mmCIF file of C-alpha atoms in Angstrom:
data_model
loop_
_atom_site.group_PDB
_atom_site.id
_atom_site.type_symbol
_atom_site.label_atom_id
_atom_site.label_comp_id
_atom_site.label_asym_id
_atom_site.label_seq_id
_atom_site.Cartn_x
_atom_site.Cartn_y
_atom_site.Cartn_z
ATOM 1 C CA MET A 1 12.630 -7.465 -10.845
ATOM 2 C CA GLU A 2 14.587 -4.139 -10.561
ATOM 3 C CA PRO A 3 13.453 -2.137 -7.779
ATOM 4 C CA LEU A 4 10.713 0.634 -8.106
ATOM 5 C CA LYS A 5 11.628 4.132 -6.460
ATOM 6 C CA ILE A 6 9.745 6.960 -7.122
ATOM 7 C CA PRO A 7 10.371 9.671 -4.730
ATOM 8 C CA ALA A 8 7.483 11.635 -2.510
ATOM 9 C CA THR A 9 6.406 14.836 -3.895
ATOM 10 C CA GLY A 10 4.239 17.720 -2.403
ATOM 11 C CA ARG A 11 0.707 15.602 -3.979
ATOM 12 C CA THR A 12 2.636 11.902 -4.449
ATOM 13 C CA PRO A 13 4.056 9.432 -2.628
ATOM 14 C CA GLU A 14 6.985 7.817 -2.207
ATOM 15 C CA VAL A 15 6.943 4.436 -4.144
ATOM 16 C CA ASP A 16 9.595 1.794 -3.017
ATOM 17 C CA PHE A 17 9.217 -1.306 -3.617
ATOM 18 C CA ASP A 18 11.819 -3.613 -3.391
ATOM 19 C CA PHE A 19 11.281 -6.445 -4.678
ATOM 20 C CA ALA A 20 14.207 -8.841 -4.380
ATOM 21 C CA ALA A 21 13.895 -8.063 -0.952
ATOM 22 C CA GLY A 22 10.127 -8.847 -0.505
ATOM 23 C CA THR A 23 9.175 -5.328 0.973
ATOM 24 C CA LEU A 24 6.854 -2.356 -0.781
ATOM 25 C CA ARG A 25 6.243 0.928 1.041
ATOM 26 C CA LEU A 26 4.064 3.664 -0.065
ATOM 27 C CA SER A 27 4.346 6.547 2.214
ATOM 28 C CA GLY A 28 3.361 10.343 2.270
ATOM 29 C CA GLU A 29 0.582 11.502 0.794
ATOM 30 C CA SER A 30 -1.489 10.904 -2.442
ATOM 31 C CA TYR A 31 -3.892 13.302 -4.055
ATOM 32 C CA PRO A 32 -1.879 13.302 -7.605
ATOM 33 C CA ASP A 33 -3.358 15.761 -10.280
ATOM 34 C CA ASP A 34 -3.506 12.102 -12.968
ATOM 35 C CA VAL A 35 -4.645 9.240 -10.470
ATOM 36 C CA ALA A 36 -3.786 6.991 -13.753
ATOM 37 C CA THR A 37 -0.467 8.501 -14.935
ATOM 38 C CA PHE A 38 1.223 7.930 -10.971
ATOM 39 C CA PHE A 39 -0.322 4.802 -9.953
ATOM 40 C CA GLY A 40 -0.372 3.465 -13.876
ATOM 41 C CA PRO A 41 3.634 2.160 -13.175
ATOM 42 C CA VAL A 42 3.016 0.686 -9.644
ATOM 43 C CA PHE A 43 0.090 -0.648 -11.044
ATOM 44 C CA ALA A 44 1.995 -2.336 -13.728
ATOM 45 C CA ALA A 45 5.353 -3.487 -11.696
ATOM 46 C CA LEU A 46 3.562 -5.349 -9.030
ATOM 47 C CA ARG A 47 1.252 -7.187 -11.116
ATOM 48 C CA ALA A 48 4.578 -8.004 -13.075
ATOM 49 C CA PHE A 49 6.465 -8.816 -9.970
ATOM 50 C CA LEU A 50 3.134 -10.863 -7.911
ATOM 51 C CA ALA A 51 3.394 -12.593 -11.659
ATOM 52 C CA GLU A 52 6.154 -14.114 -11.226
ATOM 53 C CA PRO A 53 6.004 -18.098 -9.531
ATOM 54 C CA SER A 54 7.016 -17.276 -5.716
ATOM 55 C CA ASP A 55 6.412 -18.436 -2.565
ATOM 56 C CA ALA A 56 9.022 -15.944 -0.970
ATOM 57 C CA PRO A 57 6.555 -13.829 2.035
ATOM 58 C CA VAL A 58 5.815 -10.014 0.829
ATOM 59 C CA ARG A 59 5.515 -7.555 3.321
ATOM 60 C CA PHE A 60 3.447 -4.221 2.105
ATOM 61 C CA ASP A 61 3.850 -1.098 4.220
ATOM 62 C CA MET A 62 0.974 1.411 3.871
ATOM 63 C CA GLU A 63 2.505 5.079 5.824
ATOM 64 C CA LEU A 64 0.400 7.211 4.125
ATOM 65 C CA LEU A 65 -0.749 10.502 5.860
ATOM 66 C CA TYR A 66 -3.304 11.395 3.454
ATOM 67 C CA PHE A 67 -5.127 9.828 0.435
ATOM 68 C CA ASN A 68 -8.062 11.390 -1.594
ATOM 69 C CA SER A 69 -10.961 9.355 -3.188
ATOM 70 C CA SER A 70 -9.032 8.484 -6.511
ATOM 71 C CA SER A 71 -5.671 7.355 -4.798
ATOM 72 C CA ALA A 72 -8.556 5.481 -2.115
ATOM 73 C CA LYS A 73 -9.664 3.480 -5.520
ATOM 74 C CA ALA A 74 -5.872 2.979 -6.882
ATOM 75 C CA LEU A 75 -4.974 1.481 -3.066
ATOM 76 C CA MET A 76 -7.662 -0.714 -3.553
ATOM 77 C CA ASN A 77 -6.501 -1.912 -7.341
ATOM 78 C CA ILE A 78 -3.174 -2.783 -5.330
ATOM 79 C CA PHE A 79 -4.804 -4.558 -2.515
ATOM 80 C CA GLN A 80 -6.506 -6.933 -4.619
ATOM 81 C CA MET A 81 -3.901 -8.008 -6.699
ATOM 82 C CA LEU A 82 -2.201 -8.969 -3.211
ATOM 83 C CA GLU A 83 -5.302 -11.042 -2.120
ATOM 84 C CA THR A 84 -4.563 -13.026 -5.271
ATOM 85 C CA ALA A 85 -1.535 -13.571 -4.989
ATOM 86 C CA ALA A 86 -1.997 -14.704 -1.130
ATOM 87 C CA ARG A 87 -5.202 -16.735 -2.240
ATOM 88 C CA GLU A 88 -2.852 -18.751 -4.291
ATOM 89 C CA GLY A 89 -0.976 -19.351 -1.951
ATOM 90 C CA ARG A 90 1.725 -16.239 -1.478
ATOM 91 C CA PRO A 91 2.480 -15.213 2.279
ATOM 92 C CA ILE A 92 1.594 -11.293 2.158
ATOM 93 C CA ALA A 93 1.261 -9.029 5.245
ATOM 94 C CA VAL A 94 0.446 -5.816 5.211
ATOM 95 C CA THR A 95 0.883 -2.650 7.593
ATOM 96 C CA TRP A 96 -0.864 -0.036 8.044
ATOM 97 C CA CYS A 97 0.623 3.147 9.606
ATOM 98 C CA TYR A 98 -1.609 5.549 10.921
ATOM 99 C CA GLU A 99 -0.808 8.451 13.252
ATOM 100 C CA GLU A 100 -2.453 8.312 17.038
ATOM 101 C CA ASN A 101 -5.254 10.344 17.197
ATOM 102 C CA ASP A 102 -6.630 9.717 13.768
ATOM 103 C CA GLU A 103 -8.712 7.904 13.781
ATOM 104 C CA SER A 104 -9.881 7.855 10.197
ATOM 105 C CA MET A 105 -6.981 6.949 8.746
ATOM 106 C CA GLN A 106 -7.584 4.135 11.938
ATOM 107 C CA GLU A 107 -10.687 3.396 10.335
ATOM 108 C CA LEU A 108 -9.841 3.081 6.177
ATOM 109 C CA GLY A 109 -7.498 0.657 7.269
ATOM 110 C CA GLU A 110 -10.028 -1.327 9.117
ATOM 111 C CA ASP A 111 -12.263 -0.621 6.176
ATOM 112 C CA PHE A 112 -9.740 -1.972 3.994
ATOM 113 C CA ALA A 113 -8.805 -5.257 6.312
ATOM 114 C CA GLU A 114 -12.472 -6.321 5.727
ATOM 115 C CA ASP A 115 -11.824 -6.825 2.252
ATOM 116 C CA LEU A 116 -9.061 -8.901 2.373
ATOM 117 C CA HIS A 117 -9.772 -12.781 4.074
ATOM 118 C CA HIS A 118 -5.615 -14.034 2.727
ATOM 119 C CA VAL A 119 -3.059 -11.369 3.294
ATOM 120 C CA SER A 120 -2.254 -10.834 6.696
ATOM 121 C CA PHE A 121 -3.414 -7.256 8.046
ATOM 122 C CA THR A 122 -2.036 -5.308 10.694
ATOM 123 C CA LEU A 123 -3.037 -1.848 11.980
ATOM 124 C CA LYS A 124 0.073 -0.186 13.752
ATOM 125 C CA GLN A 125 -0.513 2.830 15.141
ATOM 126 C CA VAL A 126 2.876 5.507 15.290
ATOM 127 C CA PRO A 127 3.514 8.725 16.852
ATOM 128 C CA ALA A 128 1.567 11.877 15.205
ATOM 129 C CA ASP A 129 5.525 13.136 14.361
ATOM 130 C CA GLY A 130 5.687 10.030 11.194
ATOM 131 C CA ALA A 131 8.206 7.981 12.800
ATOM 132 C CA PRO A 132 6.899 4.378 13.065
#
């Protein structure tokens, strides 16, 4: 499956989904004018990837500095897709990166983690300059 790469803009995150390697990454900020238009292709590509029979592990790195409530709903949709795949036996690991001293992003990661029972979810503090 072809990778999905969408460059970041001032309002949308970078999407770097290398399906062949099983590494998926969202980074930057997410408050698009039209969440459905931005995330629609992301959902479609992820759904198609997870529908392919495989037991190869998947790593999803969330490196968002900020997102709005509409993006939070989109992220929950992504996590639900990953949870379903993990429940069906696919090894899925999510790493939620948050900057040191950013308690709100840490708490949001903890909140998302509570809803995931089959996905391996790790919170990772990174330096405030954003370098993991």
